[in-house]
PDB file of C-alpha atoms in Angstrom:
ATOM      1  CA  MET A 236     -11.596   3.127 -22.178  1.00  0.00           C
ATOM      2  CA  THR A 237     -11.052   3.290 -17.945  1.00  0.00           C
ATOM      3  CA  ILE A 238     -13.445   4.070 -15.981  1.00  0.00           C
ATOM      4  CA  GLN A 239     -12.080   4.369 -12.521  1.00  0.00           C
ATOM      5  CA  VAL A 240     -14.325   4.583  -8.637  1.00  0.00           C
ATOM      6  CA  LYS A 241     -12.730   5.161  -5.898  1.00  0.00           C
ATOM      7  CA  LEU A 242     -13.356   3.974  -2.475  1.00  0.00           C
ATOM      8  CA  PRO A 243     -14.320   5.519   0.142  1.00  0.00           C
ATOM      9  CA  GLN A 244     -11.316   5.924   2.720  1.00  0.00           C
ATOM     10  CA  SER A 245     -11.690   5.400   6.031  1.00  0.00           C
ATOM     11  CA  ARG A 246      -9.338   4.926   8.935  1.00  0.00           C
ATOM     12  CA  LYS A 247      -9.653   1.239   9.215  1.00  0.00           C
ATOM     13  CA  LEU A 248      -8.363   1.466   5.856  1.00  0.00           C
ATOM     14  CA  LYS A 249      -5.618   4.344   4.998  1.00  0.00           C
ATOM     15  CA  LYS A 250      -4.537   2.221   8.645  1.00  0.00           C
ATOM     16  CA  PHE A 251      -4.595  -0.725   6.487  1.00  0.00           C
ATOM     17  CA  PHE A 252      -2.633   0.406   3.460  1.00  0.00           C
ATOM     18  CA  ALA A 253      -0.025   2.028   6.668  1.00  0.00           C
ATOM     19  CA  GLU A 254       1.437  -0.839   7.607  1.00  0.00           C
ATOM     20  CA  ALA A 255       0.661  -3.239   4.911  1.00  0.00           C
ATOM     21  CA  GLY A 256       3.618  -5.662   3.770  1.00  0.00           C
ATOM     22  CA  SER A 257       4.811  -6.229   0.928  1.00  0.00           C
ATOM     23  CA  GLY A 258       4.802  -9.950  -1.425  1.00  0.00           C
ATOM     24  CA  GLY A 259       1.454 -10.658  -1.634  1.00  0.00           C
ATOM     25  CA  VAL A 260      -0.483  -8.983  -4.644  1.00  0.00           C
ATOM     26  CA  SER A 261      -0.239  -5.195  -5.875  1.00  0.00           C
ATOM     27  CA  SER A 262      -4.199  -4.429  -6.849  1.00  0.00           C
ATOM     28  CA  VAL A 263      -6.812  -6.612  -7.965  1.00  0.00           C
ATOM     29  CA  GLU A 264      -9.610  -4.505 -10.821  1.00  0.00           C
ATOM     30  CA  VAL A 265     -12.889  -5.820 -11.012  1.00  0.00           C
ATOM     31  CA  GLY A 266     -14.846  -4.325 -13.895  1.00  0.00           C
ATOM     32  CA  PHE A 267     -15.335  -4.392 -17.940  1.00  0.00           C
ATOM     33  CA  PHE A 268     -12.374  -4.364 -19.859  1.00  0.00           C
ATOM     34  CA  GLU A 269     -10.601  -4.142 -23.247  1.00  0.00           C
ATOM     35  CA  GLY A 270     -11.536  -7.096 -25.652  1.00  0.00           C
ATOM     36  CA  SER A 271     -15.113  -7.572 -24.328  1.00  0.00           C
ATOM     37  CA  ARG A 272     -17.665  -6.648 -27.466  1.00  0.00           C
ATOM     38  CA  TYR A 273     -21.381  -7.131 -28.172  1.00  0.00           C
ATOM     39  CA  GLN A 274     -21.278  -9.950 -31.023  1.00  0.00           C
ATOM     40  CA  GLU A 275     -24.499  -8.000 -32.469  1.00  0.00           C
ATOM     41  CA  THR A 276     -22.475  -5.258 -33.713  1.00  0.00           C
ATOM     42  CA  GLY A 277     -18.812  -5.369 -31.945  1.00  0.00           C
ATOM     43  CA  THR A 278     -19.710  -2.745 -29.329  1.00  0.00           C
ATOM     44  CA  PRO A 279     -17.303  -2.516 -26.712  1.00  0.00           C
ATOM     45  CA  VAL A 280     -18.964  -3.107 -23.728  1.00  0.00           C
ATOM     46  CA  THR A 281     -16.807  -1.359 -22.200  1.00  0.00           C
ATOM     47  CA  THR A 282     -19.022   1.858 -24.108  1.00  0.00           C
ATOM     48  CA  VAL A 283     -22.101   0.923 -23.305  1.00  0.00           C
ATOM     49  CA  ALA A 284     -20.706   0.179 -19.700  1.00  0.00           C
ATOM     50  CA  ALA A 285     -20.422   3.730 -18.960  1.00  0.00           C
ATOM     51  CA  ALA A 286     -23.681   5.423 -21.836  1.00  0.00           C
ATOM     52  CA  ASN A 287     -25.466   3.538 -18.976  1.00  0.00           C
ATOM     53  CA  GLU A 288     -23.227   4.165 -15.712  1.00  0.00           C
ATOM     54  CA  PHE A 289     -23.127   7.505 -16.453  1.00  0.00           C
ATOM     55  CA  GLY A 290     -25.873   8.477 -19.259  1.00  0.00           C
ATOM     56  CA  THR A 291     -25.442  10.338 -22.434  1.00  0.00           C
ATOM     57  CA  GLN A 292     -26.533  13.741 -24.093  1.00  0.00           C
ATOM     58  CA  ARG A 293     -28.043  11.241 -26.751  1.00  0.00           C
ATOM     59  CA  GLY A 294     -30.627   9.415 -23.898  1.00  0.00           C
ATOM     60  CA  ILE A 295     -29.608   6.892 -22.730  1.00  0.00           C
ATOM     61  CA  LEU A 296     -30.584   7.471 -19.001  1.00  0.00           C
ATOM     62  CA  GLU A 297     -27.655   7.727 -16.071  1.00  0.00           C
ATOM     63  CA  ARG A 298     -28.413   4.067 -14.357  1.00  0.00           C
ATOM     64  CA  PRO A 299     -25.507   3.935 -11.651  1.00  0.00           C
ATOM     65  CA  PHE A 300     -25.083  -0.147 -11.156  1.00  0.00           C
ATOM     66  CA  PHE A 301     -21.435   0.259 -11.386  1.00  0.00           C
ATOM     67  CA  ARG A 302     -21.477   3.111  -8.094  1.00  0.00           C
ATOM     68  CA  ASN A 303     -24.073   1.401  -6.546  1.00  0.00           C
ATOM     69  CA  ALA A 304     -22.083  -1.402  -6.399  1.00  0.00           C
ATOM     70  CA  VAL A 305     -19.038  -0.206  -5.214  1.00  0.00           C
ATOM     71  CA  ASN A 306     -20.674   2.250  -2.349  1.00  0.00           C
ATOM     72  CA  SER A 307     -22.458  -0.692  -0.670  1.00  0.00           C
ATOM     73  CA  PHE A 308     -19.119  -2.225   0.051  1.00  0.00           C
ATOM     74  CA  ASP A 309     -18.098  -2.167   3.104  1.00  0.00           C
ATOM     75  CA  LEU A 310     -14.008  -2.582   2.219  1.00  0.00           C
ATOM     76  CA  ALA A 311     -12.730  -2.463   5.711  1.00  0.00           C
ATOM     77  CA  ASP A 312     -14.237  -5.495   7.315  1.00  0.00           C
ATOM     78  CA  TRP A 313     -13.865  -7.298   3.911  1.00  0.00           C
ATOM     79  CA  LEU A 314      -9.991  -6.798   4.639  1.00  0.00           C
ATOM     80  CA  GLU A 315     -10.515  -7.163   7.733  1.00  0.00           C
ATOM     81  CA  VAL A 316     -11.914 -11.363   7.523  1.00  0.00           C
ATOM     82  CA  ASN A 317      -9.772 -11.876   4.461  1.00  0.00           C
ATOM     83  CA  VAL A 318      -6.308 -11.177   5.332  1.00  0.00           C
ATOM     84  CA  ASP A 319      -3.673 -12.263   7.450  1.00  0.00           C
ATOM     85  CA  HIS A 320      -3.219  -9.816  10.237  1.00  0.00           C
ATOM     86  CA  ARG A 321      -0.133 -11.057  10.900  1.00  0.00           C
ATOM     87  CA  LYS A 322       1.641  -9.746   7.448  1.00  0.00           C
ATOM     88  CA  LEU A 323      -0.535  -7.483   6.534  1.00  0.00           C
ATOM     89  CA  VAL A 324      -0.620  -8.482   2.982  1.00  0.00           C
ATOM     90  CA  ILE A 325      -3.037  -9.744   0.272  1.00  0.00           C
ATOM     91  CA  GLN A 326      -1.783 -13.180  -0.945  1.00  0.00           C
ATOM     92  CA  PRO A 327      -3.641 -14.373  -3.901  1.00  0.00           C
ATOM     93  CA  PRO A 328      -6.117 -16.704  -2.559  1.00  0.00           C
ATOM     94  CA  ALA A 329      -7.740 -13.282  -0.768  1.00  0.00           C
ATOM     95  CA  ALA A 330      -7.413 -11.465  -4.373  1.00  0.00           C
ATOM     96  CA  ARG A 331      -8.952 -13.907  -5.754  1.00  0.00           C
ATOM     97  CA  ARG A 332     -12.280 -14.334  -3.069  1.00  0.00           C
ATOM     98  CA  LEU A 333     -12.188 -10.758  -3.114  1.00  0.00           C
ATOM     99  CA  GLY A 334     -12.506 -10.144  -7.097  1.00  0.00           C
ATOM    100  CA  LEU A 335     -15.435 -13.001  -7.005  1.00  0.00           C
ATOM    101  CA  THR A 336     -17.236 -10.976  -4.676  1.00  0.00           C
ATOM    102  CA  VAL A 337     -17.369  -7.991  -5.558  1.00  0.00           C
ATOM    103  CA  LYS A 338     -17.758  -9.448  -8.979  1.00  0.00           C
ATOM    104  CA  ALA A 339     -20.718 -11.025  -7.927  1.00  0.00           C
ATOM    105  CA  LYS A 340     -21.881  -7.614  -6.448  1.00  0.00           C
ATOM    106  CA  ILE A 341     -21.637  -4.901  -9.705  1.00  0.00           C
ATOM    107  CA  GLN A 342     -23.871  -8.261 -11.315  1.00  0.00           C
ATOM    108  CA  ASN A 343     -25.904  -8.256  -8.981  1.00  0.00           C
ATOM    109  CA  SER A 344     -26.750  -4.418  -9.034  1.00  0.00           C
ATOM    110  CA  ILE A 345     -27.069  -5.176 -12.626  1.00  0.00           C
ATOM    111  CA  ARG A 346     -29.912  -7.448 -11.958  1.00  0.00           C
ATOM    112  CA  GLU A 347     -31.832  -5.296  -9.587  1.00  0.00           C
ATOM    113  CA  LEU A 348     -31.776  -2.060 -11.289  1.00  0.00           C
ATOM    114  CA  LYS A 349     -34.800  -0.965 -11.918  1.00  0.00           C
ATOM    115  CA  THR A 350     -34.752   2.732 -12.623  1.00  0.00           C
ATOM    116  CA  PRO A 351     -34.992   4.488 -14.695  1.00  0.00           C
ATOM    117  CA  PRO A 352     -36.964   1.852 -15.957  1.00  0.00           C
ATOM    118  CA  ASN A 353     -36.700   1.323 -19.806  1.00  0.00           C
ATOM    119  CA  ALA A 354     -39.429   3.542 -22.298  1.00  0.00           C
ATOM    120  CA  SER A 355     -42.636   0.938 -23.702  1.00  0.00           C
ATOM    121  CA  ALA A 356     -40.908   0.789 -26.847  1.00  0.00           C
ATOM    122  CA  THR A 357     -37.641  -1.053 -25.770  1.00  0.00           C
ATOM    123  CA  VAL A 358     -39.645  -3.517 -23.228  1.00  0.00           C
ATOM    124  CA  ALA A 359     -41.687  -4.387 -26.106  1.00  0.00           C
ATOM    125  CA  ARG A 360     -38.731  -4.960 -28.179  1.00  0.00           C
ATOM    126  CA  LYS A 361     -37.017  -6.621 -25.144  1.00  0.00           C
ATOM    127  CA  GLY A 362     -39.003  -8.603 -23.654  1.00  0.00           C
ATOM    128  CA  SER A 363     -38.223  -7.787 -20.744  1.00  0.00           C
ATOM    129  CA  SER A 364     -38.284  -4.599 -17.956  1.00  0.00           C
ATOM    130  CA  ASN A 365     -34.888  -4.844 -16.527  1.00  0.00           C
ATOM    131  CA  PRO A 366     -33.107  -1.892 -18.109  1.00  0.00           C
ATOM    132  CA  LEU A 367     -29.224  -3.276 -17.747  1.00  0.00           C
ATOM    133  CA  ILE A 368     -30.156  -6.359 -19.212  1.00  0.00           C
ATOM    134  CA  ASP A 369     -30.828  -7.413 -23.070  1.00  0.00           C
ATOM    135  CA  THR A 370     -28.476  -9.865 -24.175  1.00  0.00           C
ATOM    136  CA  GLY A 371     -27.011 -10.613 -20.941  1.00  0.00           C
ATOM    137  CA  THR A 372     -23.216  -9.538 -23.242  1.00  0.00           C
ATOM    138  CA  LEU A 373     -23.581  -6.643 -20.060  1.00  0.00           C
ATOM    139  CA  ILE A 374     -23.576  -8.987 -17.005  1.00  0.00           C
ATOM    140  CA  ASN A 375     -21.822 -12.185 -18.107  1.00  0.00           C
ATOM    141  CA  SER A 376     -18.440  -9.849 -18.917  1.00  0.00           C
ATOM    142  CA  VAL A 377     -18.385  -8.432 -15.560  1.00  0.00           C
ATOM    143  CA  THR A 378     -14.584 -10.055 -14.662  1.00  0.00           C
ATOM    144  CA  PHE A 379     -11.527  -9.362 -12.530  1.00  0.00           C
ATOM    145  CA  LYS A 380      -7.857  -9.715 -12.556  1.00  0.00           C
ATOM    146  CA  ILE A 381      -5.176 -10.365 -10.342  1.00  0.00           C
ATOM    147  CA  ASN A 382      -1.802  -7.848 -10.244  1.00  0.00           C
ATOM    148  CA  ARG A 383       0.848  -8.961  -8.442  1.00  0.00           C
TER     149      ARG A 383
END
């Protein structure tokens, strides 16, 4: 299962991509990847992430941690500071910084999201009121990959 969240396109971003050169990184993917599973149940982390992000008909409430993180990130400003303006190419070191930056934004969003709160029975079972942190698997599974 793949979840894609498109970043809003600003004039700055459109100009950057229209003028971008070649020879650098083609993309940076950040999120949850196939293969990460909860040790206790074997459930794919992507399944749990999607269920929490969008909610389910079986009672999991929508907790848009991923969209909150992505929407709080100004890619155009980041590119302006981190990309070689003479070549307009994202080199691997900048791509790594981008991956680490967005990964941290997603992890912070998981930590900071408080609403909707867990049911009191869930808080009692977990011993914590943070809706998205239980075993630590979700937050520790956020990663990135660089495609050339």
